[in-house]
Tab-separated table of C-alpha atoms in Angstrom:
chain	number	residue	atom	x	y	z
A	17	UNK	CA	0.030	0.047	-0.004
A	18	UNK	CA	2.378	2.725	1.049
A	19	UNK	CA	5.949	2.681	0.037
A	20	UNK	CA	7.110	1.281	3.347
A	21	UNK	CA	10.263	1.529	5.342
A	22	UNK	CA	12.498	-1.336	5.404
A	23	UNK	CA	12.284	-2.410	8.999
A	24	UNK	CA	10.563	-2.019	12.359
A	25	UNK	CA	13.325	0.375	13.561
A	26	UNK	CA	11.372	3.360	14.846
A	27	UNK	CA	11.130	6.247	12.445
A	28	UNK	CA	11.254	9.916	13.614
A	29	UNK	CA	7.498	9.940	14.129
A	30	UNK	CA	6.112	8.933	17.473
A	31	UNK	CA	4.730	5.435	18.153
A	32	UNK	CA	1.301	7.073	18.551
A	33	UNK	CA	1.522	8.554	15.180
A	34	UNK	CA	2.565	5.438	13.683
A	35	UNK	CA	-0.317	3.636	15.358
A	36	UNK	CA	-2.737	6.241	14.264
A	37	UNK	CA	-1.898	5.802	10.664
A	38	UNK	CA	-2.214	2.014	10.772
A	39	UNK	CA	-5.360	2.201	12.738
A	40	UNK	CA	-6.927	4.593	10.268
A	41	UNK	CA	-5.638	2.314	7.382
A	42	UNK	CA	-7.376	-0.733	8.996
A	43	UNK	CA	-10.814	0.814	9.200
A	44	UNK	CA	-10.793	3.005	6.219
A	45	UNK	CA	-11.309	2.016	2.574
A	46	UNK	CA	-8.580	-0.065	1.156
A	47	UNK	CA	-9.342	-3.137	3.271
A	48	UNK	CA	-7.492	-2.051	6.308
A	49	UNK	CA	-5.323	0.851	5.178
A	50	UNK	CA	-5.472	4.551	5.233
A	51	UNK	CA	-4.895	5.652	1.758
A	52	UNK	CA	-6.660	4.714	-1.457
A	53	UNK	CA	-3.343	4.467	-3.379
A	54	UNK	CA	-1.196	1.445	-3.086
A	55	UNK	CA	2.366	2.378	-3.345
A	56	UNK	CA	2.595	6.168	-3.206
A	57	UNK	CA	2.081	8.659	-0.472
A	58	UNK	CA	-1.368	10.111	-0.130
A	59	UNK	CA	-1.714	13.891	-0.171
A	60	UNK	CA	-3.849	15.105	2.596
A	61	UNK	CA	-5.948	18.228	2.728
A	62	UNK	CA	-3.039	20.080	4.228
A	63	UNK	CA	-0.933	19.285	1.195
A	64	UNK	CA	1.521	17.297	3.191
A	65	UNK	CA	2.448	13.737	2.178
A	66	UNK	CA	1.167	10.895	4.314
A	67	UNK	CA	3.681	9.105	6.620
A	68	UNK	CA	5.024	5.916	5.217
A	69	UNK	CA	3.949	2.628	6.633
A	70	UNK	CA	6.187	-0.041	7.997
A	71	UNK	CA	6.754	-2.822	5.503
A	72	UNK	CA	6.921	-5.506	8.225
A	73	UNK	CA	3.109	-5.227	9.068
A	74	UNK	CA	2.102	-5.231	5.423
A	75	UNK	CA	4.201	-8.198	4.848
A	76	UNK	CA	2.789	-9.992	7.884
A	77	UNK	CA	-0.816	-9.269	6.847
A	78	UNK	CA	-0.233	-10.509	3.330
A	79	UNK	CA	1.527	-13.764	4.474
A	80	UNK	CA	-1.209	-14.432	7.075
A	81	UNK	CA	-3.913	-13.979	4.547
A	82	UNK	CA	-2.233	-16.427	2.110
A	83	UNK	CA	-2.130	-18.901	4.949
A	84	UNK	CA	-5.830	-18.388	5.669
A	85	UNK	CA	-6.820	-18.978	2.018
A	86	UNK	CA	-4.614	-22.016	1.510
A	87	UNK	CA	-5.813	-23.552	4.776
A	88	UNK	CA	-9.430	-23.057	3.589
A	89	UNK	CA	-8.471	-24.951	0.405
A	90	UNK	CA	-7.201	-27.824	2.361
A	91	UNK	CA	-10.465	-28.462	4.219
A	92	UNK	CA	-12.068	-30.500	1.382
A	93	UNK	CA	-8.810	-32.434	0.711
A	94	UNK	CA	-7.278	-33.167	4.120
A	95	UNK	CA	-9.442	-36.188	4.856
A	96	UNK	CA	-7.222	-38.367	2.707
A	97	UNK	CA	-3.788	-37.316	3.932
A	98	UNK	CA	-2.469	-37.361	7.367
A	99	UNK	CA	0.326	-34.976	6.370
A	100	UNK	CA	-2.153	-32.457	5.109
A	101	UNK	CA	-4.186	-32.882	8.230
A	102	UNK	CA	-1.226	-32.157	10.401
A	103	UNK	CA	-0.310	-29.161	8.246
A	104	UNK	CA	-3.775	-27.901	8.521
A	105	UNK	CA	-3.711	-28.218	12.362
A	106	UNK	CA	-0.328	-26.380	12.499
A	107	UNK	CA	-1.538	-23.508	10.319
A	108	UNK	CA	-4.913	-23.068	12.119
A	109	UNK	CA	-2.882	-22.892	15.438
A	110	UNK	CA	-1.468	-19.483	14.557
A	111	UNK	CA	-2.766	-17.962	11.290
A	112	UNK	CA	-5.832	-16.204	12.683
A	113	UNK	CA	-4.116	-15.367	16.130
A	114	UNK	CA	-1.357	-13.611	14.120
A	115	UNK	CA	-3.951	-11.604	12.050
A	116	UNK	CA	-5.856	-10.805	15.226
A	117	UNK	CA	-2.803	-9.649	17.011
A	118	UNK	CA	-1.890	-7.277	14.222
A	119	UNK	CA	-5.532	-6.041	14.170
A	120	UNK	CA	-5.268	-5.362	17.906
A	121	UNK	CA	-2.025	-3.532	17.449
A	122	UNK	CA	-3.552	-1.212	14.867
A	123	UNK	CA	-6.527	-0.554	17.097
A	124	UNK	CA	-4.627	1.070	19.925
A	125	UNK	CA	-5.652	4.588	19.058
A	126	UNK	CA	-9.329	3.897	18.676
A	127	UNK	CA	-11.177	6.304	20.958
A	128	UNK	CA	-14.683	6.125	19.793
A	129	UNK	CA	-14.481	9.636	18.257
A	130	UNK	CA	-16.962	10.378	15.486
A	131	UNK	CA	-14.353	10.053	12.741
A	132	UNK	CA	-13.084	6.703	13.993
A	133	UNK	CA	-16.556	5.369	14.451
A	134	UNK	CA	-17.272	6.353	10.803
A	135	UNK	CA	-14.286	4.378	9.656
A	136	UNK	CA	-15.353	1.490	11.789
A	137	UNK	CA	-18.735	1.425	10.160
A	138	UNK	CA	-17.661	1.805	6.547
A	139	UNK	CA	-14.561	-0.286	6.911
A	140	UNK	CA	-15.945	-3.211	8.867
A	141	UNK	CA	-19.697	-2.997	9.598
A	142	UNK	CA	-20.877	-2.267	6.055
A	143	UNK	CA	-18.636	-4.976	4.434
A	144	UNK	CA	-20.024	-7.342	7.004
A	145	UNK	CA	-23.667	-6.696	5.958
A	146	UNK	CA	-22.728	-6.851	2.216
A	147	UNK	CA	-20.891	-10.126	2.357
A	148	UNK	CA	-23.101	-11.699	5.055
A	149	UNK	CA	-25.855	-11.173	2.463
A	150	UNK	CA	-23.664	-12.195	-0.628
A	151	UNK	CA	-22.407	-15.507	0.809
A	152	UNK	CA	-25.871	-17.054	1.413
A	153	UNK	CA	-27.113	-15.777	-1.976
A	154	UNK	CA	-24.101	-17.357	-3.649
A	155	UNK	CA	-24.915	-20.720	-2.016
A	156	UNK	CA	-28.535	-20.441	-3.104
A	157	UNK	CA	-27.776	-20.025	-6.749
A	158	UNK	CA	-24.485	-21.861	-7.190
A	159	UNK	CA	-25.219	-24.693	-4.947
A	160	UNK	CA	-28.882	-24.806	-5.811
A	161	UNK	CA	-29.984	-24.414	-2.159
A	162	UNK	CA	-32.975	-22.136	-2.132
A	163	UNK	CA	-33.539	-22.894	1.490
A	164	UNK	CA	-30.398	-21.122	2.552
A	165	UNK	CA	-31.321	-18.331	4.943
A	166	UNK	CA	-29.787	-14.814	5.126
A	167	UNK	CA	-29.199	-13.778	8.759
A	168	UNK	CA	-27.072	-10.942	9.936
A	169	UNK	CA	-26.998	-12.536	13.411
A	170	UNK	CA	-25.429	-15.894	12.184
A	171	UNK	CA	-22.030	-15.072	10.460
A	172	UNK	CA	-21.604	-17.209	7.460
A	173	UNK	CA	-18.275	-18.877	6.690
A	174	UNK	CA	-15.524	-16.258	7.117
A	175	UNK	CA	-17.581	-13.195	7.847
A	176	UNK	CA	-17.294	-13.942	11.496
A	177	UNK	CA	-13.989	-12.068	11.547
A	178	UNK	CA	-15.697	-8.761	10.569
A	179	UNK	CA	-18.314	-9.225	13.203
A	180	UNK	CA	-15.656	-9.940	15.826
A	181	UNK	CA	-13.478	-7.077	14.711
A	182	UNK	CA	-16.439	-4.670	15.005
A	183	UNK	CA	-17.116	-5.783	18.666
A	184	UNK	CA	-13.461	-5.997	19.729
A	185	UNK	CA	-12.736	-2.507	18.346
A	186	UNK	CA	-15.738	-0.966	20.085
A	187	UNK	CA	-14.504	-2.323	23.364
A	188	UNK	CA	-10.968	-0.933	22.866
A	189	UNK	CA	-11.574	2.084	25.195
A	190	UNK	CA	-12.552	-0.409	27.946
A	191	UNK	CA	-9.354	-2.484	27.598
A	192	UNK	CA	-7.373	0.680	27.537
A	193	UNK	CA	-8.817	1.626	30.985
A	194	UNK	CA	-8.550	-1.818	32.715
A	195	UNK	CA	-5.466	-2.213	34.846
A	196	UNK	CA	-4.666	-5.893	33.685
A	197	UNK	CA	-6.529	-6.238	30.360
A	198	UNK	CA	-4.873	-9.514	29.127
A	199	UNK	CA	-5.653	-11.576	32.290
A	200	UNK	CA	-9.208	-10.238	32.215
A	201	UNK	CA	-9.597	-11.153	28.538
A	202	UNK	CA	-8.186	-14.585	29.122
A	203	UNK	CA	-10.634	-14.985	32.013
A	204	UNK	CA	-13.541	-14.183	29.789
A	205	UNK	CA	-12.328	-16.485	27.170
A	206	UNK	CA	-12.159	-19.405	29.760
A	207	UNK	CA	-15.552	-18.650	30.927
A	208	UNK	CA	-16.942	-18.645	27.375
A	209	UNK	CA	-15.468	-22.151	26.902
A	210	UNK	CA	-17.549	-23.536	29.556
A	211	UNK	CA	-20.801	-21.697	28.706
A	212	UNK	CA	-22.730	-23.443	25.935
A	213	UNK	CA	-25.652	-21.048	26.369
A	214	UNK	CA	-23.596	-18.318	24.623
A	215	UNK	CA	-25.205	-19.532	21.460
A	216	UNK	CA	-24.464	-18.835	17.772
A	217	UNK	CA	-25.770	-15.296	17.590
A	218	UNK	CA	-22.917	-13.096	16.133
A	219	UNK	CA	-20.580	-16.063	16.573
A	220	UNK	CA	-19.968	-14.955	20.162
A	221	UNK	CA	-18.084	-18.069	21.220
A	222	UNK	CA	-15.291	-17.034	18.601
A	223	UNK	CA	-15.560	-13.420	19.544
A	224	UNK	CA	-14.949	-14.219	23.157
A	225	UNK	CA	-12.485	-17.082	22.751
A	226	UNK	CA	-10.271	-15.180	20.319
A	227	UNK	CA	-10.569	-11.977	22.423
A	228	UNK	CA	-7.136	-12.379	24.230
A	229	UNK	CA	-5.221	-12.160	21.002
A	230	UNK	CA	-6.831	-8.854	20.152
A	231	UNK	CA	-6.258	-7.498	23.599
A	232	UNK	CA	-2.679	-8.732	23.461
A	233	UNK	CA	-2.311	-6.682	20.255
A	234	UNK	CA	-3.554	-3.626	22.088
A	235	UNK	CA	-0.928	-4.135	24.747
A	236	UNK	CA	2.003	-4.612	22.411
A	237	UNK	CA	4.418	-1.840	21.165
A	238	UNK	CA	6.700	-1.780	18.219
A	239	UNK	CA	9.655	-2.885	20.216
A	240	UNK	CA	7.915	-6.186	21.046
A	241	UNK	CA	7.819	-6.995	17.428
A	242	UNK	CA	11.561	-6.134	17.058
A	243	UNK	CA	12.422	-8.480	19.916
A	244	UNK	CA	10.767	-11.564	18.073
A	245	UNK	CA	12.514	-10.663	14.884
A	246	UNK	CA	16.006	-11.028	16.305
A	247	UNK	CA	18.236	-13.610	14.571
A	248	UNK	CA	18.320	-15.945	17.540
A	249	UNK	CA	14.456	-16.114	17.591
A	250	UNK	CA	14.408	-16.835	13.789
A	251	UNK	CA	16.914	-19.734	14.362
A	252	UNK	CA	14.877	-21.138	17.281
A	253	UNK	CA	11.719	-20.947	15.324
A	254	UNK	CA	12.840	-23.702	13.018
A	255	UNK	CA	12.930	-26.463	15.768
A	256	UNK	CA	9.777	-25.014	17.246
A	257	UNK	CA	7.832	-25.340	14.066
A	258	UNK	CA	9.351	-28.769	13.372
A	259	UNK	CA	8.228	-29.947	16.880
A	260	UNK	CA	4.782	-28.438	16.428
A	261	UNK	CA	4.449	-30.307	13.071
A	262	UNK	CA	5.293	-33.560	14.849
A	263	UNK	CA	2.847	-32.794	17.524
A	264	UNK	CA	0.201	-31.975	14.979
A	265	UNK	CA	0.868	-35.264	13.346
A	266	UNK	CA	0.209	-36.994	16.658
A	267	UNK	CA	-2.854	-34.841	17.391
A	268	UNK	CA	-4.595	-35.774	14.148
A	269	UNK	CA	-5.829	-38.958	15.705
A	270	UNK	CA	-5.701	-37.988	19.368
A	271	UNK	CA	-7.348	-34.711	19.527
A	272	UNK	CA	-10.638	-33.044	18.433
A	273	UNK	CA	-9.527	-30.427	15.902
A	274	UNK	CA	-12.672	-28.358	16.688
A	275	UNK	CA	-10.843	-26.879	19.667
A	276	UNK	CA	-8.716	-24.833	17.230
A	277	UNK	CA	-11.790	-23.106	15.757
A	278	UNK	CA	-12.746	-21.630	19.067
A	279	UNK	CA	-16.371	-21.737	18.250
A	280	UNK	CA	-17.822	-24.185	20.680
A	281	UNK	CA	-17.793	-24.760	24.395
A	282	UNK	CA	-16.333	-27.764	26.187
A	283	UNK	CA	-19.679	-29.383	26.710
A	284	UNK	CA	-20.523	-28.991	22.956
A	285	UNK	CA	-17.340	-30.820	22.123
A	286	UNK	CA	-18.272	-33.682	24.389
A	287	UNK	CA	-15.596	-32.855	26.856
A	288	UNK	CA	-15.759	-32.240	30.715
A	289	UNK	CA	-16.360	-28.683	31.612
A	290	UNK	CA	-12.882	-28.223	33.176
A	291	UNK	CA	-11.368	-29.092	29.765
A	292	UNK	CA	-12.565	-25.740	28.375
A	293	UNK	CA	-10.396	-23.468	30.586
A	294	UNK	CA	-7.471	-25.845	30.336
A	295	UNK	CA	-7.572	-26.034	26.576
A	296	UNK	CA	-8.121	-22.314	26.330
A	297	UNK	CA	-4.962	-21.565	28.243
A	298	UNK	CA	-2.896	-24.353	26.390
A	299	UNK	CA	-3.985	-23.220	22.950
A	300	UNK	CA	-3.419	-19.631	23.822
A	301	UNK	CA	0.240	-20.353	24.853
A	302	UNK	CA	0.892	-22.624	21.894
A	303	UNK	CA	-0.701	-20.102	19.447
A	304	UNK	CA	1.379	-17.314	21.026
A	305	UNK	CA	4.569	-19.159	20.568
A	306	UNK	CA	3.862	-20.230	16.928
A	307	UNK	CA	2.641	-16.586	16.193
A	308	UNK	CA	5.925	-15.141	17.544
A	309	UNK	CA	7.847	-17.637	15.414
A	310	UNK	CA	5.772	-16.649	12.339
A	311	UNK	CA	6.619	-12.963	13.048
A	312	UNK	CA	10.190	-13.720	13.284
A	313	UNK	CA	10.298	-15.069	9.737
A	314	UNK	CA	8.325	-12.090	8.217
A	315	UNK	CA	10.541	-9.848	6.276
A	316	UNK	CA	11.073	-6.368	7.482
A	317	UNK	CA	12.157	-4.812	4.185
A	318	UNK	CA	9.984	-3.909	1.245
A	319	UNK	CA	9.226	-6.966	-0.860
A	320	UNK	CA	7.369	-7.599	-4.140
A	321	UNK	CA	4.183	-8.415	-2.036
A	322	UNK	CA	4.499	-5.491	0.467
A	323	UNK	CA	1.929	-3.339	-1.231
A	324	UNK	CA	-0.548	-6.254	-1.276
A	325	UNK	CA	-0.824	-5.850	2.488
A	326	UNK	CA	-3.187	-2.919	1.643
A	327	UNK	CA	-5.657	-5.377	0.218
A	328	UNK	CA	-5.760	-8.210	2.658
A	329	UNK	CA	-9.382	-7.498	3.647
A	330	UNK	CA	-10.370	-7.695	-0.004
A	331	UNK	CA	-8.475	-10.937	-0.455
A	332	UNK	CA	-9.985	-12.342	2.690
A	333	UNK	CA	-13.620	-11.681	1.766
A	334	UNK	CA	-13.378	-12.587	-1.904
A	335	UNK	CA	-11.364	-15.744	-1.844
A	336	UNK	CA	-14.277	-17.512	-0.094
A	337	UNK	CA	-16.297	-17.326	-3.194
A	338	UNK	CA	-13.517	-19.259	-4.985
A	339	UNK	CA	-13.252	-21.926	-2.420
A	340	UNK	CA	-17.005	-22.376	-1.880
A	341	UNK	CA	-17.758	-22.172	-5.646
A	342	UNK	CA	-15.237	-24.994	-6.321
A	343	UNK	CA	-16.677	-27.015	-3.489
A	344	UNK	CA	-20.310	-26.414	-4.659
A	345	UNK	CA	-19.417	-27.614	-8.166
A	346	UNK	CA	-17.573	-30.609	-6.983
A	347	UNK	CA	-14.204	-29.649	-8.338
A	348	UNK	CA	-12.490	-30.967	-5.146
A	349	UNK	CA	-13.906	-34.480	-5.819
A	350	UNK	CA	-11.412	-35.119	-8.621
A	351	UNK	CA	-9.240	-38.089	-7.456
A	352	UNK	CA	-6.037	-36.615	-8.575
A	353	UNK	CA	-6.487	-33.456	-6.368
A	354	UNK	CA	-6.314	-35.856	-3.395
A	355	UNK	CA	-2.802	-36.927	-4.212
A	356	UNK	CA	0.290	-35.029	-3.109
A	357	UNK	CA	0.793	-33.360	-6.450
A	358	UNK	CA	-2.846	-32.305	-6.626
A	359	UNK	CA	-2.773	-30.966	-3.085
A	360	UNK	CA	0.293	-28.881	-3.921
A	361	UNK	CA	-1.335	-27.621	-7.144
A	362	UNK	CA	-4.422	-26.595	-5.255
A	363	UNK	CA	-2.259	-24.785	-2.645
A	364	UNK	CA	-0.343	-22.920	-5.246
A	365	UNK	CA	-3.415	-21.969	-7.250
A	366	UNK	CA	-5.140	-20.594	-4.241
A	367	UNK	CA	-2.151	-18.690	-3.040
A	368	UNK	CA	-1.809	-17.069	-6.493
A	369	UNK	CA	-5.622	-16.285	-6.555
A	370	UNK	CA	-5.662	-14.614	-3.158
A	371	UNK	CA	-2.560	-12.620	-4.205
A	372	UNK	CA	-4.433	-11.325	-7.244
A	373	UNK	CA	-7.463	-10.493	-5.126
A	374	UNK	CA	-5.301	-8.238	-2.966
A	375	UNK	CA	-4.092	-6.160	-5.973
A	376	UNK	CA	-5.199	-2.553	-6.655
A	377	UNK	CA	-7.315	-3.279	-9.726
A	378	UNK	CA	-9.397	-5.867	-7.861
A	379	UNK	CA	-9.753	-3.569	-4.911
A	380	UNK	CA	-10.803	-0.784	-7.159
A	381	UNK	CA	-13.621	-2.966	-8.704
A	382	UNK	CA	-14.906	-3.990	-5.287
A	383	UNK	CA	-14.426	-0.707	-3.562
A	384	UNK	CA	-18.210	-0.208	-3.330
A	385	UNK	CA	-18.472	-3.174	-0.989
A	386	UNK	CA	-15.132	-3.337	0.784
A	387	UNK	CA	-14.138	0.440	0.767
A	388	UNK	CA	-17.237	2.587	0.761
A	389	UNK	CA	-16.977	6.208	1.850
A	390	UNK	CA	-20.578	6.824	2.371
A	391	UNK	CA	-20.127	10.487	3.405
A	392	UNK	CA	-23.842	11.051	2.545
A	393	UNK	CA	-24.797	8.892	5.543
A	394	UNK	CA	-22.883	10.798	8.298
A	395	UNK	CA	-23.185	14.159	9.866
A	396	UNK	CA	-19.964	16.310	9.511
A	397	UNK	CA	-17.699	16.250	12.564
A	398	UNK	CA	-18.156	19.544	14.423
A	399	UNK	CA	-14.517	19.674	15.166
A	400	UNK	CA	-13.722	19.213	11.460
A	401	UNK	CA	-16.176	21.969	10.570
A	402	UNK	CA	-14.659	24.357	12.987
A	403	UNK	CA	-11.146	23.641	11.603
A	404	UNK	CA	-12.565	24.396	8.031
A	405	UNK	CA	-13.976	27.606	9.225
A	406	UNK	CA	-10.762	28.720	10.853
A	407	UNK	CA	-8.864	27.900	7.633
A	408	UNK	CA	-11.327	29.758	5.603
A	409	UNK	CA	-11.091	32.757	7.964
A	410	UNK	CA	-7.280	32.648	7.672
A	411	UNK	CA	-7.470	32.544	3.938
A	412	UNK	CA	-9.871	35.591	3.905
A	413	UNK	CA	-7.563	37.596	6.204
A	414	UNK	CA	-4.505	36.658	4.123
A	415	UNK	CA	-6.300	37.869	0.968
A	416	UNK	CA	-7.268	41.113	2.588
A	417	UNK	CA	-3.702	41.736	3.716
A	418	UNK	CA	-2.331	40.981	0.164
A	419	UNK	CA	-4.949	43.499	-1.253
A	420	UNK	CA	-4.010	46.175	1.350
A	421	UNK	CA	-0.249	45.605	0.563
A	422	UNK	CA	-0.977	45.938	-3.144
């Protein structure tokens, strides 16, 4: 999106300003980024160029969204391959936690001001309504399922993340006020894991069980990301991932993989109630370690895919149509796709597809759904109007002085 700096080394701007820019980019048009352009600084009304983004975060978002899309493509194929099932478990243990931590980090400056609420509505709530309607309609006509209901209270497929992000970000001022936000968030997640009555409305189980990762992101600072990107951590990440893959191989036949989805209570998974809090803490710890290892491998310099970090929301929301469409049409039923070369071919194809969906031309086409401005729907911010009046008065006074001097 922006031409980013090469590393997480702090720039002359303050951490707060850096956070403000990324927060605005997350909520505003461009699927999580602040400018509509994707490689050049944006000129603001003051005439000053926008501050450059840090390449590390755009790289992390792009790589995370590729993992999300590839893992979704493995779902129809993994039943025939224990290796693929193990890889699926490994990726599911950290890909959404990583994305959520970054989302929390970019939400630190959210203060429920009118301008930020507007960006939250246009950048999260409106896309949720659009795609929560589009996915069921897609199933109705492509899968020939006229009985498929449309419900804004029951997130369909991958739209749960938008619903969760909206709720999490609205609660940001609360977490910034609480003395020990992360332990409180963990406590809430543990309680949710033993409360089947939470129900499916707004996918609240996921909202609550993934909450600690968002709150962790709120608590992090730029230097914390620098710590995990040290050379020693990158080297240590190799045996950690290798060990995690071996454990995932074992867990395929010994563990209910539904725990990784965080969308059900312990009772709903046919486990004793005390297993919920235990698994919640265990999975949080494992996901946190793997997420740190993932961040350690993310390049900090500008790469060929860095600008694609601006379009991750677009890639996230649109790739589901490709996966679901192929599933509805029975394309995953071809026997050769269930062999190693077929699984690799599917993974590469989906990675390329989601990459294309993150590009500027695609984002431009779908801007009406993923990046609406909707100025017509909102009142003007009184503070902004006051600033405009002051500027207008200053211009008029300057013009009067110039006429007097002439």
